[in-house]
Tab-separated table of C-alpha atoms in Angstrom:
chain	number	residue	atom	x	y	z
A	169	MET	CA	0.964	31.249	2.877
A	170	LYS	CA	-2.428	29.765	2.975
A	171	GLU	CA	-1.036	26.244	2.979
A	172	ASN	CA	1.309	26.847	6.008
A	173	LYS	CA	-1.447	28.127	8.048
A	174	PHE	CA	-3.452	25.000	7.021
A	175	VAL	CA	-0.496	22.748	8.011
A	176	LEU	CA	-0.014	24.367	11.289
A	177	SER	CA	-3.649	24.385	12.166
A	178	ILE	CA	-3.653	20.461	11.687
A	179	LEU	CA	-0.907	19.777	13.843
A	180	ALA	CA	-1.896	21.799	16.401
A	181	SER	CA	-5.224	19.693	15.617
A	182	VAL	CA	-3.675	16.537	16.276
A	183	VAL	CA	-1.725	17.544	19.631
A	184	SER	CA	-4.883	18.827	21.286
A	185	LEU	CA	-6.763	15.426	20.202
A	186	SER	CA	-3.444	13.346	21.752
A	187	LEU	CA	-3.735	15.095	24.440
A	188	MET	CA	-7.187	13.909	25.139
A	189	SER	CA	-6.723	10.245	24.611
A	190	ILE	CA	-6.411	9.410	28.156
A	191	SER	CA	-9.440	10.823	29.233
A	192	ALA	CA	-11.288	9.740	26.157
A	193	GLN	CA	-10.158	5.937	26.690
A	194	ALA	CA	-11.229	5.877	30.402
A	195	GLU	CA	-14.588	7.490	29.420
A	196	ASP	CA	-15.921	5.727	26.713
A	197	GLY	CA	-12.982	2.978	25.564
A	198	ILE	CA	-11.727	4.746	22.236
A	199	SER	CA	-8.094	5.938	22.426
A	200	ILE	CA	-7.093	8.415	19.993
A	201	GLY	CA	-3.415	8.509	18.637
A	202	GLY	CA	-1.793	9.614	15.473
A	203	THR	CA	0.961	10.422	13.452
A	204	VAL	CA	3.611	13.345	12.095
A	205	ARG	CA	5.621	13.173	10.052
A	206	VAL	CA	8.385	14.748	7.651
A	207	ASN	CA	10.357	13.708	4.262
A	208	TYR	CA	13.252	14.433	2.926
A	209	GLU	CA	13.767	13.873	-1.238
A	210	TYR	CA	16.803	13.346	-3.505
A	211	LYS	CA	16.209	12.713	-7.171
A	212	ASP	CA	20.063	11.554	-8.919
A	213	TYR	CA	17.842	11.763	-12.171
A	214	ASP	CA	16.498	15.368	-11.394
A	215	GLU	CA	18.428	18.461	-12.079
A	216	SER	CA	16.165	21.011	-9.871
A	217	SER	CA	16.842	18.384	-7.226
A	218	LYS	CA	20.528	18.216	-7.326
A	219	ASP	CA	21.217	21.713	-7.360
A	220	LYS	CA	19.076	22.114	-4.523
A	221	ALA	CA	20.832	18.972	-2.619
A	222	GLY	CA	17.025	17.585	-2.430
A	223	ASP	CA	13.750	19.170	-0.468
A	224	LEU	CA	12.875	19.117	3.112
A	225	THR	CA	9.529	18.814	2.858
A	226	PHE	CA	6.260	17.829	5.351
A	227	ASP	CA	4.968	14.636	4.637
A	228	MET	CA	1.491	14.225	6.589
A	229	ALA	CA	-0.418	14.079	9.967
A	230	ALA	CA	-2.785	11.331	10.667
A	231	ILE	CA	-5.473	10.820	13.575
A	232	LYS	CA	-6.561	7.401	14.528
A	233	PHE	CA	-8.742	6.185	16.461
A	234	ASP	CA	-9.541	2.360	18.115
A	235	GLY	CA	-11.697	1.055	20.815
A	236	LYS	CA	-13.867	-1.768	21.810
A	237	LYS	CA	-16.790	-2.143	24.481
A	238	GLY	CA	-17.899	-5.372	24.941
A	239	ASP	CA	-17.747	-7.451	21.625
A	240	TRP	CA	-17.826	-4.033	19.700
A	241	GLY	CA	-14.929	-2.197	18.336
A	242	LEU	CA	-13.652	0.128	15.397
A	243	ALA	CA	-10.615	1.788	14.234
A	244	ALA	CA	-9.857	4.649	11.523
A	245	GLU	CA	-7.009	6.610	10.657
A	246	TYR	CA	-7.268	9.874	8.816
A	247	ARG	CA	-4.275	11.761	7.116
A	248	PHE	CA	-3.878	15.042	5.804
A	249	ALA	CA	-1.145	16.184	3.757
A	250	SER	CA	0.077	19.471	2.654
A	251	SER	CA	-2.224	19.614	-0.348
A	252	THR	CA	-5.195	16.749	0.228
A	253	ASP	CA	-6.457	14.643	2.562
A	254	TYR	CA	-7.729	11.326	2.831
A	255	ILE	CA	-9.095	8.630	4.920
A	256	ARG	CA	-6.691	5.022	5.335
A	257	TYR	CA	-9.142	3.015	7.284
A	258	GLY	CA	-12.699	3.341	9.036
A	259	TYR	CA	-14.014	0.115	9.958
A	260	GLY	CA	-16.434	-1.331	12.864
A	261	TYR	CA	-16.007	-4.886	14.091
A	262	TYR	CA	-17.776	-7.404	15.857
A	263	GLU	CA	-16.175	-10.053	17.617
A	264	LEU	CA	-18.178	-13.660	17.175
A	265	ASN	CA	-16.089	-15.348	19.505
A	266	ALA	CA	-12.386	-16.152	20.302
A	267	ASP	CA	-11.603	-17.117	16.564
A	268	TRP	CA	-13.994	-15.505	14.523
A	269	GLN	CA	-14.047	-11.528	13.929
A	270	LEU	CA	-16.631	-9.367	11.497
A	271	GLN	CA	-15.610	-6.251	10.109
A	272	PHE	CA	-17.978	-3.722	8.351
A	273	GLY	CA	-16.627	-0.399	6.770
A	274	ILE	CA	-13.075	0.770	4.995
A	275	ASN	CA	-11.371	-2.313	5.445
A	276	LYS	CA	-8.049	-4.010	4.427
A	277	VAL	CA	-8.252	-6.116	1.773
A	278	PRO	CA	-6.875	-9.402	2.298
A	279	PHE	CA	-4.484	-9.893	-0.582
A	280	GLY	CA	-0.664	-11.297	-0.897
A	281	ASN	CA	1.205	-11.448	2.302
A	282	PRO	CA	0.073	-10.559	5.688
A	283	GLU	CA	0.237	-6.954	6.802
A	284	PHE	CA	3.022	-5.386	3.898
A	285	ILE	CA	4.989	-7.263	0.988
A	286	SER	CA	7.578	-4.832	1.833
A	287	ASN	CA	10.099	-3.414	4.773
A	288	SER	CA	10.266	0.456	3.247
A	289	PHE	CA	8.528	3.252	3.058
A	290	TRP	CA	8.712	3.122	-0.710
A	291	PHE	CA	6.246	-0.328	-0.688
A	292	GLY	CA	7.086	-3.358	-2.788
A	293	LEU	CA	5.922	-2.550	-6.591
A	294	PRO	CA	2.605	-4.684	-5.763
A	295	TYR	CA	1.249	-1.522	-4.021
A	296	TYR	CA	1.618	0.536	-7.237
A	297	LEU	CA	-0.921	-1.859	-8.874
A	298	GLY	CA	-3.647	-2.126	-5.928
A	299	PHE	CA	-2.428	-5.461	-4.944
A	300	GLU	CA	-0.580	-4.230	-1.052
A	301	ASP	CA	-2.105	-2.020	1.681
A	302	ASP	CA	-5.077	-1.645	-0.242
A	303	HIS	CA	-8.344	-0.069	1.636
A	304	ASP	CA	-12.446	-0.750	0.523
A	305	VAL	CA	-15.361	-0.795	0.875
A	306	GLY	CA	-17.219	-3.793	2.119
A	307	ILE	CA	-17.584	-6.529	4.284
A	308	LYS	CA	-14.774	-9.275	6.124
A	309	ALA	CA	-14.760	-12.288	7.871
A	310	VAL	CA	-11.367	-12.945	9.866
A	311	TYR	CA	-10.898	-16.720	11.076
A	312	GLU	CA	-7.516	-17.443	13.505
A	313	HIS	CA	-6.880	-20.678	15.185
A	314	ASN	CA	-3.712	-23.079	15.863
A	315	GLY	CA	-1.776	-21.308	13.451
A	316	TRP	CA	-4.471	-20.965	11.154
A	317	HIS	CA	-5.616	-17.430	9.520
A	318	THR	CA	-8.541	-17.345	7.326
A	319	ASP	CA	-10.028	-13.958	5.410
A	320	MET	CA	-13.148	-14.000	3.413
A	321	ALA	CA	-14.452	-10.657	2.101
A	322	PHE	CA	-17.049	-8.875	-0.484
A	323	TYR	CA	-16.220	-5.405	-1.356
A	324	LYS	CA	-18.932	-2.859	-3.016
A	325	ASN	CA	-16.241	-0.638	-4.110
A	326	ALA	CA	-13.169	1.437	-3.474
A	327	GLU	CA	-13.134	4.078	-0.929
A	328	TYR	CA	-13.492	7.461	-2.875
A	329	GLY	CA	-15.094	7.744	-7.030
A	330	ALA	CA	-12.980	6.049	-9.685
A	331	SER	CA	-12.401	9.812	-11.096
A	332	GLU	CA	-11.098	10.970	-7.820
A	333	ASN	CA	-7.314	10.273	-7.455
A	334	LYS	CA	-6.595	11.586	-3.750
A	335	ARG	CA	-6.388	7.806	-2.118
A	336	TYR	CA	-3.882	6.071	0.296
A	337	ALA	CA	-3.955	3.209	-2.204
A	338	THR	CA	-4.038	2.548	-5.538
A	339	ASP	CA	-7.460	1.765	-7.746
A	340	LEU	CA	-8.911	2.080	-10.768
A	341	TYR	CA	-8.832	5.524	-12.405
A	342	SER	CA	-12.038	6.988	-14.276
A	343	GLY	CA	-10.328	10.115	-16.262
A	344	THR	CA	-7.637	11.101	-19.159
A	345	ILE	CA	-4.180	9.782	-19.026
A	346	ASN	CA	-1.196	10.323	-21.821
A	347	GLY	CA	-4.868	10.897	-24.088
A	348	THR	CA	-6.273	7.911	-23.831
A	349	GLU	CA	-9.555	7.793	-21.564
A	350	TYR	CA	-10.810	5.385	-19.208
A	351	ASN	CA	-13.889	4.714	-17.653
A	352	ASN	CA	-13.534	2.196	-15.282
A	353	GLU	CA	-14.840	1.610	-11.581
A	354	GLU	CA	-13.961	-1.505	-9.402
A	355	THR	CA	-17.144	-2.784	-8.104
A	356	ASN	CA	-18.389	-6.203	-6.461
A	357	GLN	CA	-14.948	-7.831	-5.583
A	358	LEU	CA	-14.211	-10.970	-3.754
A	359	ASN	CA	-11.392	-11.960	-1.671
A	360	LEU	CA	-10.121	-15.257	0.310
A	361	ARG	CA	-6.610	-15.708	1.541
A	362	GLN	CA	-5.613	-18.430	3.734
A	363	THR	CA	-2.686	-18.603	5.733
A	364	TYR	CA	-0.583	-21.310	7.912
A	365	THR	CA	1.934	-20.485	10.720
A	366	PHE	CA	4.176	-23.252	12.101
A	367	VAL	CA	7.577	-23.061	14.241
A	368	TYR	CA	10.638	-25.364	13.401
A	369	ASP	CA	13.579	-25.301	14.950
A	370	GLY	CA	13.484	-21.556	15.431
A	371	ILE	CA	12.352	-20.638	12.481
A	372	SER	CA	8.872	-18.993	12.404
A	373	THR	CA	7.303	-19.620	8.595
A	374	THR	CA	4.324	-18.423	7.108
A	375	LEU	CA	2.965	-19.654	4.258
A	376	GLY	CA	-0.130	-18.669	2.144
A	377	GLY	CA	-2.186	-18.298	-1.217
A	378	SER	CA	-4.776	-15.295	-2.030
A	379	PHE	CA	-7.231	-14.872	-4.913
A	380	GLU	CA	-9.277	-11.869	-5.892
A	381	VAL	CA	-12.029	-11.725	-8.207
A	382	GLY	CA	-14.344	-8.592	-9.192
A	383	GLN	CA	-16.280	-6.438	-11.838
A	384	ILE	CA	-14.743	-4.011	-14.033
A	385	TYR	CA	-17.948	-1.109	-14.549
A	386	ASN	CA	-17.775	0.788	-17.758
A	387	SER	CA	-19.625	4.082	-16.575
A	388	LYS	CA	-19.604	5.512	-20.243
A	389	THR	CA	-21.531	2.259	-21.655
A	390	GLY	CA	-22.593	0.553	-18.803
A	391	ASN	CA	-21.263	-2.842	-19.717
A	392	ASN	CA	-18.825	-4.801	-16.919
A	393	GLY	CA	-15.573	-6.435	-17.453
A	394	ASP	CA	-13.938	-8.544	-15.273
A	395	ARG	CA	-10.591	-8.730	-13.514
A	396	TYR	CA	-8.211	-11.377	-11.265
A	397	ALA	CA	-5.160	-11.809	-9.182
A	398	VAL	CA	-3.929	-15.080	-7.774
A	399	ALA	CA	-0.774	-14.828	-5.239
A	400	THR	CA	1.513	-17.097	-3.413
A	401	HIS	CA	3.308	-15.883	-0.733
A	402	MET	CA	5.989	-16.965	2.319
A	403	ASN	CA	7.256	-15.084	5.406
A	404	ALA	CA	9.959	-16.596	7.535
A	405	SER	CA	11.515	-15.275	10.356
A	406	VAL	CA	14.229	-16.277	12.672
A	407	ASN	CA	16.981	-14.793	15.024
A	408	GLY	CA	15.760	-11.270	13.781
A	409	TRP	CA	16.087	-12.206	10.176
A	410	ASN	CA	13.064	-12.102	7.667
A	411	LEU	CA	12.849	-13.186	4.398
A	412	GLN	CA	9.771	-12.272	2.106
A	413	LEU	CA	8.693	-14.374	-1.368
A	414	GLN	CA	5.901	-13.747	-3.340
A	415	ALA	CA	4.668	-14.225	-6.609
A	416	MET	CA	1.252	-13.026	-8.301
A	417	GLN	CA	-0.743	-13.211	-11.352
A	418	TYR	CA	-2.945	-10.254	-12.349
A	419	GLU	CA	-5.519	-9.930	-15.129
A	420	PHE	CA	-7.821	-6.213	-15.921
A	421	ASP	CA	-9.779	-7.405	-18.805
A	422	ALA	CA	-12.376	-4.001	-19.094
A	423	ALA	CA	-15.249	-3.681	-21.233
A	424	ASP	CA	-14.792	-1.754	-24.381
A	425	SER	CA	-11.953	-0.784	-23.437
A	426	LEU	CA	-10.023	1.342	-26.449
A	427	ASP	CA	-6.763	-0.441	-25.318
A	428	GLU	CA	-6.739	-3.578	-24.187
A	429	ASN	CA	-3.161	-3.260	-23.475
A	430	LYS	CA	-3.360	-0.960	-20.479
A	431	ILE	CA	-5.329	0.510	-18.009
A	432	GLY	CA	-5.136	3.597	-15.703
A	433	VAL	CA	-4.979	3.555	-11.896
A	434	SER	CA	-4.952	6.598	-9.282
A	435	VAL	CA	-3.187	7.264	-5.873
A	436	LEU	CA	-2.200	9.638	-3.765
A	437	SER	CA	-3.215	12.541	-5.790
A	438	TRP	CA	-1.880	11.312	-9.405
A	439	GLN	CA	-2.769	8.747	-12.005
A	440	TYR	CA	-0.618	6.675	-14.636
A	441	GLU	CA	-1.543	3.545	-16.661
A	442	VAL	CA	-0.161	0.095	-16.166
A	443	ALA	CA	-0.518	-2.985	-18.136
A	444	SER	CA	-3.477	-5.003	-18.255
A	445	LYS	CA	-2.105	-8.345	-17.624
A	446	GLY	CA	1.244	-9.786	-15.932
A	447	GLN	CA	3.139	-11.483	-13.062
A	448	ILE	CA	4.819	-9.629	-10.184
A	449	TYR	CA	7.570	-11.214	-8.227
A	450	SER	CA	8.789	-10.360	-5.018
A	451	VAL	CA	11.929	-11.169	-2.914
A	452	ASN	CA	12.717	-8.781	0.123
A	453	PHE	CA	15.456	-9.375	3.561
A	454	ALA	CA	15.703	-7.936	6.495
A	455	LYS	CA	18.047	-7.967	9.567
A	456	THR	CA	16.727	-6.667	13.042
A	457	ILE	CA	19.364	-5.506	15.129
A	458	LYS	CA	17.766	-4.735	18.836
A	459	THR	CA	19.311	-1.929	21.080
A	460	ASP	CA	18.893	-0.626	24.498
A	461	TRP	CA	17.000	2.828	23.159
A	462	GLY	CA	15.365	1.134	20.270
A	463	SER	CA	16.041	-1.117	17.143
A	464	LEU	CA	17.384	-0.600	13.797
A	465	LYS	CA	16.412	-2.854	10.817
A	466	PHE	CA	18.585	-3.145	7.669
A	467	TYR	CA	16.202	-4.812	4.611
A	468	ASN	CA	16.764	-5.024	0.775
A	469	ASP	CA	12.942	-5.392	-0.822
A	470	PHE	CA	13.276	-6.566	-4.881
A	471	GLY	CA	10.098	-6.013	-7.099
A	472	LEU	CA	9.609	-7.517	-10.998
A	473	MET	CA	6.786	-6.798	-12.811
A	474	THR	CA	6.256	-8.864	-16.170
A	475	PRO	CA	3.927	-7.968	-18.597
A	476	ASP	CA	1.705	-10.565	-20.115
A	477	VAL	CA	0.026	-8.489	-22.985
A	478	LEU	CA	-0.659	-9.009	-26.947
A	479	ASP	CA	1.783	-5.764	-27.036
A	480	THR	CA	5.263	-6.718	-27.388
A	481	SER	CA	6.870	-3.680	-26.891
A	482	TYR	CA	5.580	-3.627	-23.381
A	483	ASP	CA	8.814	-3.837	-21.120
A	484	ASN	CA	9.346	-5.548	-18.070
A	485	SER	CA	9.450	-3.252	-14.565
A	486	MET	CA	11.967	-2.985	-11.229
A	487	GLN	CA	12.374	-1.314	-8.694
A	488	ASN	CA	15.131	-2.112	-5.568
A	489	VAL	CA	14.355	-0.359	-2.289
A	490	THR	CA	18.173	-0.794	0.334
A	491	GLY	CA	17.259	0.818	3.144
A	492	LEU	CA	17.660	1.080	7.212
A	493	ALA	CA	14.514	1.566	9.784
A	494	ILE	CA	15.139	3.317	13.336
A	495	ALA	CA	13.462	3.068	15.646
A	496	SER	CA	13.767	4.600	19.247
A	497	GLY	CA	10.592	5.708	21.492
A	498	ALA	CA	7.917	7.306	19.533
A	499	THR	CA	9.867	8.005	16.618
A	500	TYR	CA	10.532	6.066	13.014
A	501	THR	CA	12.809	6.361	10.779
A	502	MET	CA	13.345	4.865	7.017
A	503	VAL	CA	16.353	5.946	5.104
A	504	ASP	CA	15.464	4.537	1.722
A	505	PHE	CA	17.822	4.407	-1.472
A	506	ILE	CA	15.658	3.614	-4.359
A	507	MET	CA	16.301	2.507	-7.515
A	508	GLY	CA	13.634	2.023	-10.506
A	509	LYS	CA	13.507	1.084	-13.889
A	510	ASN	CA	10.643	1.150	-16.291
A	511	MET	CA	8.827	2.213	-12.927
A	512	THR	CA	6.640	5.102	-11.757
A	513	PHE	CA	7.351	7.529	-9.160
A	514	SER	CA	11.379	6.313	-9.464
A	515	THR	CA	12.096	7.060	-12.713
A	516	ALA	CA	12.462	10.383	-14.652
A	517	ASN	CA	10.536	9.408	-17.684
A	518	ASN	CA	8.468	6.341	-16.915
A	519	ASP	CA	5.469	6.946	-15.205
A	520	HIS	CA	3.907	3.403	-15.685
A	521	VAL	CA	4.321	-0.051	-14.818
A	522	GLY	CA	5.182	-2.317	-17.338
A	523	LEU	CA	4.512	0.059	-20.724
A	524	PRO	CA	7.293	0.293	-23.341
A	525	GLU	CA	9.999	1.784	-21.982
A	526	VAL	CA	11.924	4.969	-22.500
A	527	GLY	CA	15.428	5.006	-22.566
A	528	ASP	CA	17.118	1.951	-21.030
A	529	ASP	CA	18.574	2.810	-17.084
A	530	TRP	CA	17.845	2.476	-13.591
A	531	ASP	CA	17.183	5.656	-12.062
A	532	LYS	CA	17.816	6.667	-8.456
A	533	ARG	CA	16.877	8.305	-5.352
A	534	ILE	CA	17.047	8.823	-1.490
A	535	ASN	CA	13.948	9.145	0.674
A	536	ILE	CA	14.300	9.589	4.316
A	537	ASN	CA	11.143	10.045	6.329
A	538	PHE	CA	10.731	10.661	9.662
A	539	GLY	CA	7.816	9.830	11.948
A	540	TYR	CA	6.815	11.133	15.600
A	541	TYR	CA	4.009	8.565	16.773
A	542	PHE	CA	1.876	8.734	19.917
């Protein structure tokens, strides 16, 4: 009952804030918006889910702030779920000139395909290791001119402490998972991403490369390890069709690790283990069809992770999402059919990425997310 009252109070706050957005924008240049979402899920591998024909639950409500006065601006989003709340991003920025922008605060880490390496609500496989739509605390310089786009950033640490698992995107975790103690913290991270967009014969193509390097601090021993990731990516569009390709390699080399083959991460109030080194390949197709009332986007996102550790029992992880996104007015609905193999969040017995597989099957689930945006 308390949980329901909490959700209702959040929804009421969101609605009242949305009604204030026009006057706020007129007065000080800051606009207020947000989202309210509900979610349906059906797990083919869960007897309880099958018996009930799935579950329909409150997903989250979000409040967003955007605004600019002169050369200064801000952007922020905070989310409220049924049992937790967390910040997605929150930063100020300064426009140096028409080409350069500086961002200060919790901003988006520039790594991989710009925006997302996925089309679905479920994200791509890189998200579950911290390489898609991640946001950390630091400073970022953004340059854009004549098709060239450059991002350079330094992040001091993740947006929350390493022992906290309530977070929007995946970061290293400090705590015990499946009997293994982890004391790792992300710190002192550098990112560089370069892309170039060109149009030829009606096809818009963005080619790019990303590099990330940082330290892993062991809070128990005081020693530092290191980590890196590198990726090449392409995003091409023509006549409503879209193709995304990405190949990346990463390594977490934690100091004083109890098991150098794996490392702990956390996201969305949960924690799990991933292979400490590997490659991730993403291939995504999409077709968008415009309608009188909005649009339909059909898509298929496929991700493959191949572990590259000393323990030869570690197995590949795979995820495939076939879906449809429906945009109409202020609403956006994503209908996803998810297949997972040796993959966290989408399999019955494999709550990890790249570790030894339990069983040898593809598990399946359906997810429908409906959102109202204002």
